Coordinates of C-alpha atoms and ligand atoms in Angstrom, one line a residue:
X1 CA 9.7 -20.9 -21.6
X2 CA 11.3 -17.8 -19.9
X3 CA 11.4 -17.9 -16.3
X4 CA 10.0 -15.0 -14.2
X5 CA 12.9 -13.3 -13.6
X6 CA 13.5 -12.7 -17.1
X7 CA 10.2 -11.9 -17.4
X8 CA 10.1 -9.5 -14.6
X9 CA 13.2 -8.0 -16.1
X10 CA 11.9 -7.3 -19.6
X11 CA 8.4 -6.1 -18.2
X12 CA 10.5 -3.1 -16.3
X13 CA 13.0 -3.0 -19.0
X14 CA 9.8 -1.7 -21.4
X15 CA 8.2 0.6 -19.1
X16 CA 10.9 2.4 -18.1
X17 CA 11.1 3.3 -21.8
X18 CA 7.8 5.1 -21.4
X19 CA 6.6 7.5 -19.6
X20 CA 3.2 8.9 -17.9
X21 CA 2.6 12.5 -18.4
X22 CA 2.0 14.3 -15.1
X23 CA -0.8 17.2 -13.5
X24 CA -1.6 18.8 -11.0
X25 CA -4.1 17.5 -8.8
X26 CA -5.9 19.6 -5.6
X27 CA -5.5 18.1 -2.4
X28 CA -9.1 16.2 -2.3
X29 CA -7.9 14.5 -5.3
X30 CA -5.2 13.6 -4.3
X31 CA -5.7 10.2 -2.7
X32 CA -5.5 7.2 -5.0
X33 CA -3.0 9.2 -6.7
X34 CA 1.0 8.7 -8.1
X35 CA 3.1 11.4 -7.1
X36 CA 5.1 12.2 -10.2
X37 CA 7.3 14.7 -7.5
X38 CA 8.9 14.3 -4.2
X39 CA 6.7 16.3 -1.7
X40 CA 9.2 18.5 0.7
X41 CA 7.5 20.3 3.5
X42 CA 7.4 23.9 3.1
X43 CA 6.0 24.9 6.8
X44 CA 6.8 23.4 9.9
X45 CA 4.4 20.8 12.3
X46 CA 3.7 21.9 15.1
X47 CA 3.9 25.4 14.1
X48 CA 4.9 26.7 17.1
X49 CA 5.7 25.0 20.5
X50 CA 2.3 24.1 22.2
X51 CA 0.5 22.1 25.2
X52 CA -0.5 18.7 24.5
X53 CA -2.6 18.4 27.5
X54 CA -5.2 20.5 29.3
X55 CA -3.2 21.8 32.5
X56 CA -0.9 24.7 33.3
X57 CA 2.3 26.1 31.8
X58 CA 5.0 26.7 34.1
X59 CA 8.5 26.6 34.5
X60 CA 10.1 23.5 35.7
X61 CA 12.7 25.6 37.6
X62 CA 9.9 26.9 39.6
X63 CA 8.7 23.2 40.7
X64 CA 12.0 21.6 41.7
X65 CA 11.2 21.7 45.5
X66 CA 7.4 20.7 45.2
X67 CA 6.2 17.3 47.2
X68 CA 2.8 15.4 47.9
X69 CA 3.3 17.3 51.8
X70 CA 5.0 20.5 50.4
X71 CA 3.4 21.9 47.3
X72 CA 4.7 24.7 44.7
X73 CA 2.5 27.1 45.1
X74 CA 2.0 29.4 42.0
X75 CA -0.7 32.4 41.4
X76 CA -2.2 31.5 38.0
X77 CA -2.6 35.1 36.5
X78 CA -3.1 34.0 32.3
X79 CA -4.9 31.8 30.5
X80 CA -4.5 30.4 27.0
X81 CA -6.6 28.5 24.6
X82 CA -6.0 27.1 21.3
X83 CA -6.7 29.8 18.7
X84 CA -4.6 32.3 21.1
X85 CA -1.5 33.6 19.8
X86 CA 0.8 32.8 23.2
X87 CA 1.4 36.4 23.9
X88 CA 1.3 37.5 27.5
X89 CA 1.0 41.2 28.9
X90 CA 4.8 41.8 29.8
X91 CA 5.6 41.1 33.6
X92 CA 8.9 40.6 33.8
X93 CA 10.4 38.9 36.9
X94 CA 6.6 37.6 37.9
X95 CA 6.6 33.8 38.5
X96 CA 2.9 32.8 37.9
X97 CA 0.9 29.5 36.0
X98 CA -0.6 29.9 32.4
X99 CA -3.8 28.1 32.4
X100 CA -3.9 25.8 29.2
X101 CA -5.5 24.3 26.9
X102 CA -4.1 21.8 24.6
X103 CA -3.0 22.7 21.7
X104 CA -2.8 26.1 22.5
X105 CA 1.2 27.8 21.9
X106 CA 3.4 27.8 24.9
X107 CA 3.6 31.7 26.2
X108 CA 6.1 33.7 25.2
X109 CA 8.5 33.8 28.3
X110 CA 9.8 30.9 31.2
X111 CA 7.2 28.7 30.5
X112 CA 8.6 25.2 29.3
X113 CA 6.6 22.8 30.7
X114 CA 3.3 21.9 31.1
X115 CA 1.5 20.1 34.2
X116 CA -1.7 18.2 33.6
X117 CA -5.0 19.3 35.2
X118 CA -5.1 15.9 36.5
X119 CA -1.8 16.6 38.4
X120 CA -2.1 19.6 40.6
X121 CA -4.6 21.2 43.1
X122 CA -6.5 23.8 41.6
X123 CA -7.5 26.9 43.7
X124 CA -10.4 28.8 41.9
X125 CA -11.5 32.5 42.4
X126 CA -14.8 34.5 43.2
X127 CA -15.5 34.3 39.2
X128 CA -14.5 30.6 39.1
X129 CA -11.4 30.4 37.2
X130 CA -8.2 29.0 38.5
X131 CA -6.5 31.7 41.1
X132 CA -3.7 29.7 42.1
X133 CA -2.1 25.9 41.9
X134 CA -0.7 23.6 44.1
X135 CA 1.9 21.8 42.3
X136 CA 3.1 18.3 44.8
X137 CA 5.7 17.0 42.3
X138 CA 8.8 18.9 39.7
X139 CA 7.8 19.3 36.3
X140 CA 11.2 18.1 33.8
X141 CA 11.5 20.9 31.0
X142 CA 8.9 19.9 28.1
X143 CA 7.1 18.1 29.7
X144 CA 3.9 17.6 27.7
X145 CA 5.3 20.5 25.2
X146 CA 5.1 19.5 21.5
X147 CA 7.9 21.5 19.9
X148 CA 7.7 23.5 16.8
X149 CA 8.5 21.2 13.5
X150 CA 9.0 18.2 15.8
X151 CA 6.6 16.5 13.5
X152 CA 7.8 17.7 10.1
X153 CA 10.7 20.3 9.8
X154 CA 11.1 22.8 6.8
X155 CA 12.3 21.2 3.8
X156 CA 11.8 18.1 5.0
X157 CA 10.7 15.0 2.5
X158 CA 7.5 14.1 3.2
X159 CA 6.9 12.0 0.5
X160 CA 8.8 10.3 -2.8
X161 CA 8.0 10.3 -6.2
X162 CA 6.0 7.5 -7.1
X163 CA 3.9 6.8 -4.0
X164 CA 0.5 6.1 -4.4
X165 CA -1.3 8.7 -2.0
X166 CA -3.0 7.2 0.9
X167 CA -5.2 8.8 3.5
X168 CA -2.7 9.0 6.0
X169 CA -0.5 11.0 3.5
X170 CA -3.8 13.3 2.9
X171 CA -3.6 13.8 6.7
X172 CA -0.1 14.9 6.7
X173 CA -0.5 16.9 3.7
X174 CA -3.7 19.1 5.0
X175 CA -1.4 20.2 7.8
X176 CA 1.4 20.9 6.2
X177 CA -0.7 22.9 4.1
X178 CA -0.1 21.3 1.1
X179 CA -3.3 21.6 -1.3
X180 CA -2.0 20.4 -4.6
X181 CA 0.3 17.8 -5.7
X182 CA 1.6 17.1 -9.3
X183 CA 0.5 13.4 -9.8
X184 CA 1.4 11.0 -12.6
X185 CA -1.5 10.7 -15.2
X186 CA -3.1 7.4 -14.6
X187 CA -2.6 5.0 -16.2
X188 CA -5.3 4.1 -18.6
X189 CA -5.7 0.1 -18.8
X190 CA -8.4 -1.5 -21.1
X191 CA -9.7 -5.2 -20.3
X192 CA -10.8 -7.4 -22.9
X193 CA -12.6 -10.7 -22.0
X194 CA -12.4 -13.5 -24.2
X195 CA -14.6 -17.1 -23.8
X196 CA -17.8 -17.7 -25.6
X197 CA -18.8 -19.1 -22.2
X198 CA -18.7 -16.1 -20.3
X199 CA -22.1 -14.6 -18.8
X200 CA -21.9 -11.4 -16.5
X201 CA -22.9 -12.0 -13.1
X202 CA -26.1 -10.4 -13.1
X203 CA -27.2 -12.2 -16.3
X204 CA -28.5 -16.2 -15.9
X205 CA -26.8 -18.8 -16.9
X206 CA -28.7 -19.7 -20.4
X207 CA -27.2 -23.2 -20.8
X208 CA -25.4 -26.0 -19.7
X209 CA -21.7 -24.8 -20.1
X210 CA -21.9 -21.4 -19.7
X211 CA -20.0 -19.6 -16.7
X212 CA -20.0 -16.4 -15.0
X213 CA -17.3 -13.5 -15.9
X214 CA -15.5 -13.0 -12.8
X215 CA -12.5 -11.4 -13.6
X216 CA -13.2 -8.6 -15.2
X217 CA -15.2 -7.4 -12.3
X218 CA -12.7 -8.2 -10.4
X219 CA -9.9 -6.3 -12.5
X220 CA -12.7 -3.4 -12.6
X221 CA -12.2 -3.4 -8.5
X222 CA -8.2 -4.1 -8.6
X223 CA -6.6 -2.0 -11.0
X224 CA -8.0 1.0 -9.7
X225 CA -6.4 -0.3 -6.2
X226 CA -3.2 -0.2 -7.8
X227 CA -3.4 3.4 -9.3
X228 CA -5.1 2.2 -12.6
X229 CA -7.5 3.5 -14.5
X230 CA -9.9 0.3 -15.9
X231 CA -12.2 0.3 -18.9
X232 CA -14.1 -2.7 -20.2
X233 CA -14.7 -3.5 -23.8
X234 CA -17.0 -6.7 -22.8
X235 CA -17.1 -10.0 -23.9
X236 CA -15.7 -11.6 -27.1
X237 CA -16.2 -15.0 -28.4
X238 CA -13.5 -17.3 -29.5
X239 CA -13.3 -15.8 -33.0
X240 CA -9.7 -14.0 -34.2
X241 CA -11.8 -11.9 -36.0
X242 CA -14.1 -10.3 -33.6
X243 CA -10.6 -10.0 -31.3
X244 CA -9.2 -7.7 -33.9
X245 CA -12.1 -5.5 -34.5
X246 CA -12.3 -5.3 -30.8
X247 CA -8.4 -4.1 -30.7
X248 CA -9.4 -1.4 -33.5
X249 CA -11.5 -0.3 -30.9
X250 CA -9.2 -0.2 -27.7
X251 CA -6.6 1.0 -29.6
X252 CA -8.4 4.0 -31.1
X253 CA -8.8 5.2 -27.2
X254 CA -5.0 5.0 -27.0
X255 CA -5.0 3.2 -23.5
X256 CA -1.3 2.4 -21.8
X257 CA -2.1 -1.1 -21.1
X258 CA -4.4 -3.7 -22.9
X259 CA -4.8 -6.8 -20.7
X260 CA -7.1 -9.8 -22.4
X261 CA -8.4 -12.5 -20.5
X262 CA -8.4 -16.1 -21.9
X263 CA -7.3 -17.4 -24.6
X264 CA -3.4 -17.7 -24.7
X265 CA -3.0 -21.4 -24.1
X266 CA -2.7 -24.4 -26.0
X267 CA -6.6 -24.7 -27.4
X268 CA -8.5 -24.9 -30.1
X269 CA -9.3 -21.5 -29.6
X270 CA -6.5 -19.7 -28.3
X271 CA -5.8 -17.1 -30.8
X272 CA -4.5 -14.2 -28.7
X273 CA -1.1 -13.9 -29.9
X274 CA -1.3 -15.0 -33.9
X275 CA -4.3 -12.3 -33.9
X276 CA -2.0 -9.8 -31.8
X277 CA 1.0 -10.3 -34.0
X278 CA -1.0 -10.1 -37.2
X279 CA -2.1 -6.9 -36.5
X280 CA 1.7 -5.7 -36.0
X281 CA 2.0 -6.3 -32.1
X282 CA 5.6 -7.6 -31.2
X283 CA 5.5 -10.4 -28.6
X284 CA 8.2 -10.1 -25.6
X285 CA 7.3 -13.6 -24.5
X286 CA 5.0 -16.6 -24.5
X287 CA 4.6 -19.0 -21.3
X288 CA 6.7 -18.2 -18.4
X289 CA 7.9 -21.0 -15.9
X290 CA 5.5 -20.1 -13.0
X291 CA 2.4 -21.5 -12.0
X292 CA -0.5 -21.0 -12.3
X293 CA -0.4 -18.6 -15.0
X294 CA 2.1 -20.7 -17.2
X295 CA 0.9 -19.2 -21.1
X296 CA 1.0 -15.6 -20.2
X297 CA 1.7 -13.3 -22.7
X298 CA 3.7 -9.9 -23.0
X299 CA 3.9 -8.1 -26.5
X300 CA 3.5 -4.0 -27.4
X301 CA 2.4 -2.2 -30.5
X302 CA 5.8 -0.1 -31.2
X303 CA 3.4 3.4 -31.0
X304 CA 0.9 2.1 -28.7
X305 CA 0.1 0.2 -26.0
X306 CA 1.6 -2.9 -24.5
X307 CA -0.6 -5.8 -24.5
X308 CA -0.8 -8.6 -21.1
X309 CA -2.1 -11.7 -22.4
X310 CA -3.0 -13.6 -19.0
X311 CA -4.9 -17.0 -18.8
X312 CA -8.6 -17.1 -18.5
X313 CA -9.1 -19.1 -15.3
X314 CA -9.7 -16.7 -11.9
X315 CA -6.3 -17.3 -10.0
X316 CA -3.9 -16.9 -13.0
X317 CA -5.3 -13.7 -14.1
X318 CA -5.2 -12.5 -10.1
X319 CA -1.5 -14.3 -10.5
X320 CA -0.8 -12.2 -13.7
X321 CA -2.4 -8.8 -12.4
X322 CA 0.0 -9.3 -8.8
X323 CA 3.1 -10.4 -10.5
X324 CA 3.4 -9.4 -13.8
X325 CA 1.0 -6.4 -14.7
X326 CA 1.9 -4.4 -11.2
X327 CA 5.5 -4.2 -11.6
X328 CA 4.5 -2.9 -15.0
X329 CA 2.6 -0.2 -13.6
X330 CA 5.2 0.4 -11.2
X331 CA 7.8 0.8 -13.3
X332 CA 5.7 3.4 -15.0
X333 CA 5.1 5.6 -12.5
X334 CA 9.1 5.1 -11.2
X335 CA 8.9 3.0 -7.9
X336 CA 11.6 0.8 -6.7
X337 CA 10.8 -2.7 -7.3
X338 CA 8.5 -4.1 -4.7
X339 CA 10.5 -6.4 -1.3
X340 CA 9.2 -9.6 -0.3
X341 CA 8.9 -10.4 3.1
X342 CA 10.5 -13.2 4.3
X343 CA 8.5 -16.0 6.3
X344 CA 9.6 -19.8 7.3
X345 CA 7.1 -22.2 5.9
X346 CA 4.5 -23.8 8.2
X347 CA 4.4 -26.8 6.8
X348 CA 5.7 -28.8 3.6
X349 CA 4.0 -27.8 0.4
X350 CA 4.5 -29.8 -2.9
X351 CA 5.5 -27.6 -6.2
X352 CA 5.8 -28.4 -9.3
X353 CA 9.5 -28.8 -10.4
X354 CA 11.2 -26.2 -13.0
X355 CA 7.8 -23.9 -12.4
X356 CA 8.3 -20.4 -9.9
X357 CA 4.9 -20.9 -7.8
X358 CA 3.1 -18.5 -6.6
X359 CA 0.6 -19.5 -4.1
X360 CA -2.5 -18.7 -2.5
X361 CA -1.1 -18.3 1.6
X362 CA -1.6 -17.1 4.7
X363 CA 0.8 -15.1 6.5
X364 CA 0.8 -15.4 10.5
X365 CA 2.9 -13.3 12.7
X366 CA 3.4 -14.1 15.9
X367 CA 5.5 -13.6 19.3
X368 CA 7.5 -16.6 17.5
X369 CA 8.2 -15.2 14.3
X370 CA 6.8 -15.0 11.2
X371 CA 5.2 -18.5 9.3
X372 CA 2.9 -18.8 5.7
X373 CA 1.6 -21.4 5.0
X374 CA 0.2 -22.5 0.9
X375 CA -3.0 -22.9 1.5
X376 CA -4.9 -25.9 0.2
X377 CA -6.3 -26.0 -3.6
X378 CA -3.7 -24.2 -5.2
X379 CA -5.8 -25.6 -8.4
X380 CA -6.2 -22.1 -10.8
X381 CA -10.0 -22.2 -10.9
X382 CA -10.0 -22.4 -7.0
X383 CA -11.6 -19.1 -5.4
X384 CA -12.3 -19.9 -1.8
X385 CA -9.4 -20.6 -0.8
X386 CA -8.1 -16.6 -2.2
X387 CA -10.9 -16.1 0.7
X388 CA -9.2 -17.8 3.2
X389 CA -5.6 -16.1 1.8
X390 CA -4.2 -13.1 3.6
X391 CA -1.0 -13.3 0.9
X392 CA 0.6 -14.9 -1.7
X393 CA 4.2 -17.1 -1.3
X394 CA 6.4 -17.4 -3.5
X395 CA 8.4 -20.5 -4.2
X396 CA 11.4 -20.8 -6.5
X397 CA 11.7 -23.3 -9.9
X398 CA 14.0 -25.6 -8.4
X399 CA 12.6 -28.9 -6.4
X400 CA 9.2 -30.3 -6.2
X401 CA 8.5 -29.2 -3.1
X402 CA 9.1 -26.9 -0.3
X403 CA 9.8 -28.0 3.2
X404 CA 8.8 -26.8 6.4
X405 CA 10.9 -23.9 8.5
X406 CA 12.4 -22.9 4.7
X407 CA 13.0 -19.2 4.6
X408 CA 10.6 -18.1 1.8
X409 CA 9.0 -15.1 0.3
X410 CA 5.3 -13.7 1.2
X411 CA 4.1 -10.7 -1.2
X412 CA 1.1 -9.2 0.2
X413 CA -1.9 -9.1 -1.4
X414 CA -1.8 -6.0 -2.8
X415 CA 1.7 -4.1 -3.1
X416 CA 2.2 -1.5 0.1
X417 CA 4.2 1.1 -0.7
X418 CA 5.8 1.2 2.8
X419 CA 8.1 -0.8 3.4
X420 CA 7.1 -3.8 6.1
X421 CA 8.9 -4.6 9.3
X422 CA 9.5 -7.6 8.3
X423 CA 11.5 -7.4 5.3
X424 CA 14.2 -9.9 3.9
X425 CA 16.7 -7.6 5.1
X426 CA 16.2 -7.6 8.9
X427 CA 18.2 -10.3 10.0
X428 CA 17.8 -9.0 13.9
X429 CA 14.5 -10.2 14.3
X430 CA 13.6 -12.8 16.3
X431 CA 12.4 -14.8 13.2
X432 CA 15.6 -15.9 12.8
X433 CA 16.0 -17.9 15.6
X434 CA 16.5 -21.7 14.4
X435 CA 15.4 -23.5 17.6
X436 CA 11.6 -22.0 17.1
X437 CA 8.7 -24.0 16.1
X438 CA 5.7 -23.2 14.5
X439 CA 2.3 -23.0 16.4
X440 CA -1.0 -23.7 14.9
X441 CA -1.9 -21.0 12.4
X442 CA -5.7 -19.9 13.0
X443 CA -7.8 -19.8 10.0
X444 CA -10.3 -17.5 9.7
X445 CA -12.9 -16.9 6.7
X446 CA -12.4 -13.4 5.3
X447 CA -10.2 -12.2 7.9
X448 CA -7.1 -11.2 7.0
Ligands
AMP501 P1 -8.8 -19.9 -21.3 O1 -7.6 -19.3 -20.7 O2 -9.6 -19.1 -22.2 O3 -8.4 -21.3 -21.9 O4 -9.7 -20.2 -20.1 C1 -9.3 -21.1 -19.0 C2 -10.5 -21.3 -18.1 O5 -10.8 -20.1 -17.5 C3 -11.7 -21.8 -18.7 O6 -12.3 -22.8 -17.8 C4 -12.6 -20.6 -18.8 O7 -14.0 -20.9 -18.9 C5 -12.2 -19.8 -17.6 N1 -12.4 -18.4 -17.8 C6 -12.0 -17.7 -18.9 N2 -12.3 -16.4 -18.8 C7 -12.9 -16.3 -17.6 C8 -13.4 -15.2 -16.9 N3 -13.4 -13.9 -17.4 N4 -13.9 -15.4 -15.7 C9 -13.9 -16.6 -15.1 N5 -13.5 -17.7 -15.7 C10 -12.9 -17.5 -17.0
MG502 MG1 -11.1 -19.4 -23.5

């Protein structure tokens, strides 16, 4: 049985022997998205220096004597609204207030700070507008002034090859002007289910024995999550043969990824691999020392696809997807290999010995540090408890169980391609401090 790591190793080892093509994808395509370039600002944010409040641009100079009984008076003899360009008619030598409104440049000229509405007494003319201010504290230069390319700066990275676009990157990009982005293709995975019990969930259960499919909808709302492109060839019974014609099929669509459900254990009818290999597929590995998820299987067709065998039951094909199938995925489209954070357990949680675990959890970070706890019914045909999970821990092969306050590492649920806070490297944090216990960790259905 290969442990994980090895596993791990020859999973990145393969797809970093292949590669996605790339294209070019406009900006309200973009999220969802693997950038197949690093994405360097080609404008600056702010583009020029402007007001980030409603108020008046002065000079702080100016203001230095001003108190609540002793006021800077200043004429106000401009006004300046976003959309303006910041110009003023030339007075040289004139000390006067620019009215402002935020987000509007910062004239041309002395004006480097600006003073909130709020702030000062405003004096207002036979028309109505602002004639002078009365300004009862100093300004500091730049006050309330955001400065050109503060933000983002020429040439600066804004993001790395690999990362999976994200709103918030969308946001940044739409003002830096960016429109299009060359993205990694996607990559194209095809599920197969295999169990002559399966029913789909919107079908009835016909007879005694019969279950619902509930992975593959589940991969159908995953793998697009992780950048993947899903396609269902349905349901197979337990018969080698129909598994093979069903293969012709996927294979003729040329997918990157196959991934079958079921089928790869010890049974009666767990054909997966001998049909696989009879058909030419080279297997990488059979059964890995984890749980759940123990008979999962890696193989590739030499000019095709590379195939993910993972076990039928709900929690080992989540397990598989998480664990095994991302990092593929990863690897394809370049990214570093995901960090674990690093949590102390809450409480002592038996493990199997000789298996890597990885375990339904909750993560809880608090004023005290950061605590997981392995939920309870671990068992691989267990869904609620995935409910009640906000991550997954991971436990190492050695010992049969984990005790409480053990450094250990949390994977979120789904990978995040920024880098946490909290990650096994910050060894500042307050979560290191011995003495600390844990507190109750509240559970909340669905809440994570
Ligand atoms: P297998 O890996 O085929 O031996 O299946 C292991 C267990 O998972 C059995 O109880 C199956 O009924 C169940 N199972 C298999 N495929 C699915 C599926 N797509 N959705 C839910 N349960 C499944
Ligand atoms: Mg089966």
């Amino acid at each position: 049985m290969i442990r994980a790591s090895e596993a791990c190793a020859q999973i990145r080892e393969v797809a970093l022997g292949r590669t996605l093509g790339s294209e070019s994808v406009p900006l309200s395509e973009l999220a969802g998205r693997r950038l197949a370039e690093d994405l360097l600002s080609q404008e600056c944010v702010p583009h020029w220096d402007n007001s980030a409040m409603d108020g008046f641009a002065v000079c702080a100079d100016w203001t230095q004597s001003a108190t609540a009984t002793n006021g800077v008076r200043l004429p106000v003899s401009a006004s300046i609204v976003a959309g303006d360009s910041g110009s003023l008619q030339d007075r040289p030598g004139e000390r006067f207030a620019v009215e402002i409104m935020t987000g509007a440049p910062l004239p041309h000229g002395p004006w480097d700070s600006i003073v909130k509405i709020e702030e000062v007494q405003v004096l207002k003319g036979v028309d109505g507008a602002p004639s002078e201010i009365v300004i009862s504290k100093p300004a500091k230069k730049g006050d309330f002034v955001r400065y050109q390319g503060e933000d983002f700066a020429i040439g600066q990275l804004v993001a790395s090859k690999g990362m999976l676009v994200t709103p918030d990157f969308i946001l940044a990009f739409a003002a830096l002007g960016i429109h299009r982005a060359q993205v990694f293709r996607k990559p194209r995975v095809a599920v197969l289910s295999t169990g002559r019990e399966l029913v789909n969930a919107h079908e009835p259960l016909l007879r005694p024995g019969m279950i619902r499919n509930s992975t593959a909808p589940y991969l159908e709302a995953a793998l697009p999550a992780l950048g993947a492109e899903y396609k269902w060839y349905g349901t197979i019974e337990d018969d080698p043969e129909a598994f093979k014609r069903a293969l012709t099929v996927i294979l003729a669509d040329s997918p990157d990824v196959v991934l079958t459900t079921g089928a790869v254990s010890m049974g009666k009818h767990d054909f997966v691999r001998e049909a696989l290999e009879s058909m030419g597929a080279r297997t990488h590995f059979h059964k890995m020392a984890i749980r759940p998820g123990k008979p999962l299987l890696f193989s590739e067709f030499q000019n095709g696809p590379v195939i993910f065998g993972v076990p039928g039951n709900p929690i080992s094909t989540a397990v598989g997807l998480r664990f095994f199938v991302t990092p593929y995925l990863r690897a394809l489209a370049r990214l570093e290999k995901e960090r674990p954070i690093r949590a102390k357990l809450f409480k002592n949680a038996p493990k199997p010995e000789g298996l890597r675990c990885y375990f339904k959890a909750r993560l809880d970070l608090t004023e005290s540090g950061s605590w997981v706890e392995a939920l309870a019914g671990q068992g691989s045909a267990l869904l609620g408890p995935l409910l009640q999970a906000n991550a997954w821990v991971e436990f190492p092969e050695e010992g049969s169980q984990m005790s409480q306050g053990e450094w250990v590492d949390v994977h979120p649920l789904f990978p995040s391609d920024k880098p946490w806070v909290f990650s096994s490297h910050s060894k500042d944090s307050s979560m290191m401090d011995p003495k600390l216990t844990p507190r109750e960790i509240p559970v909340q259905k669905g809440c994570c």
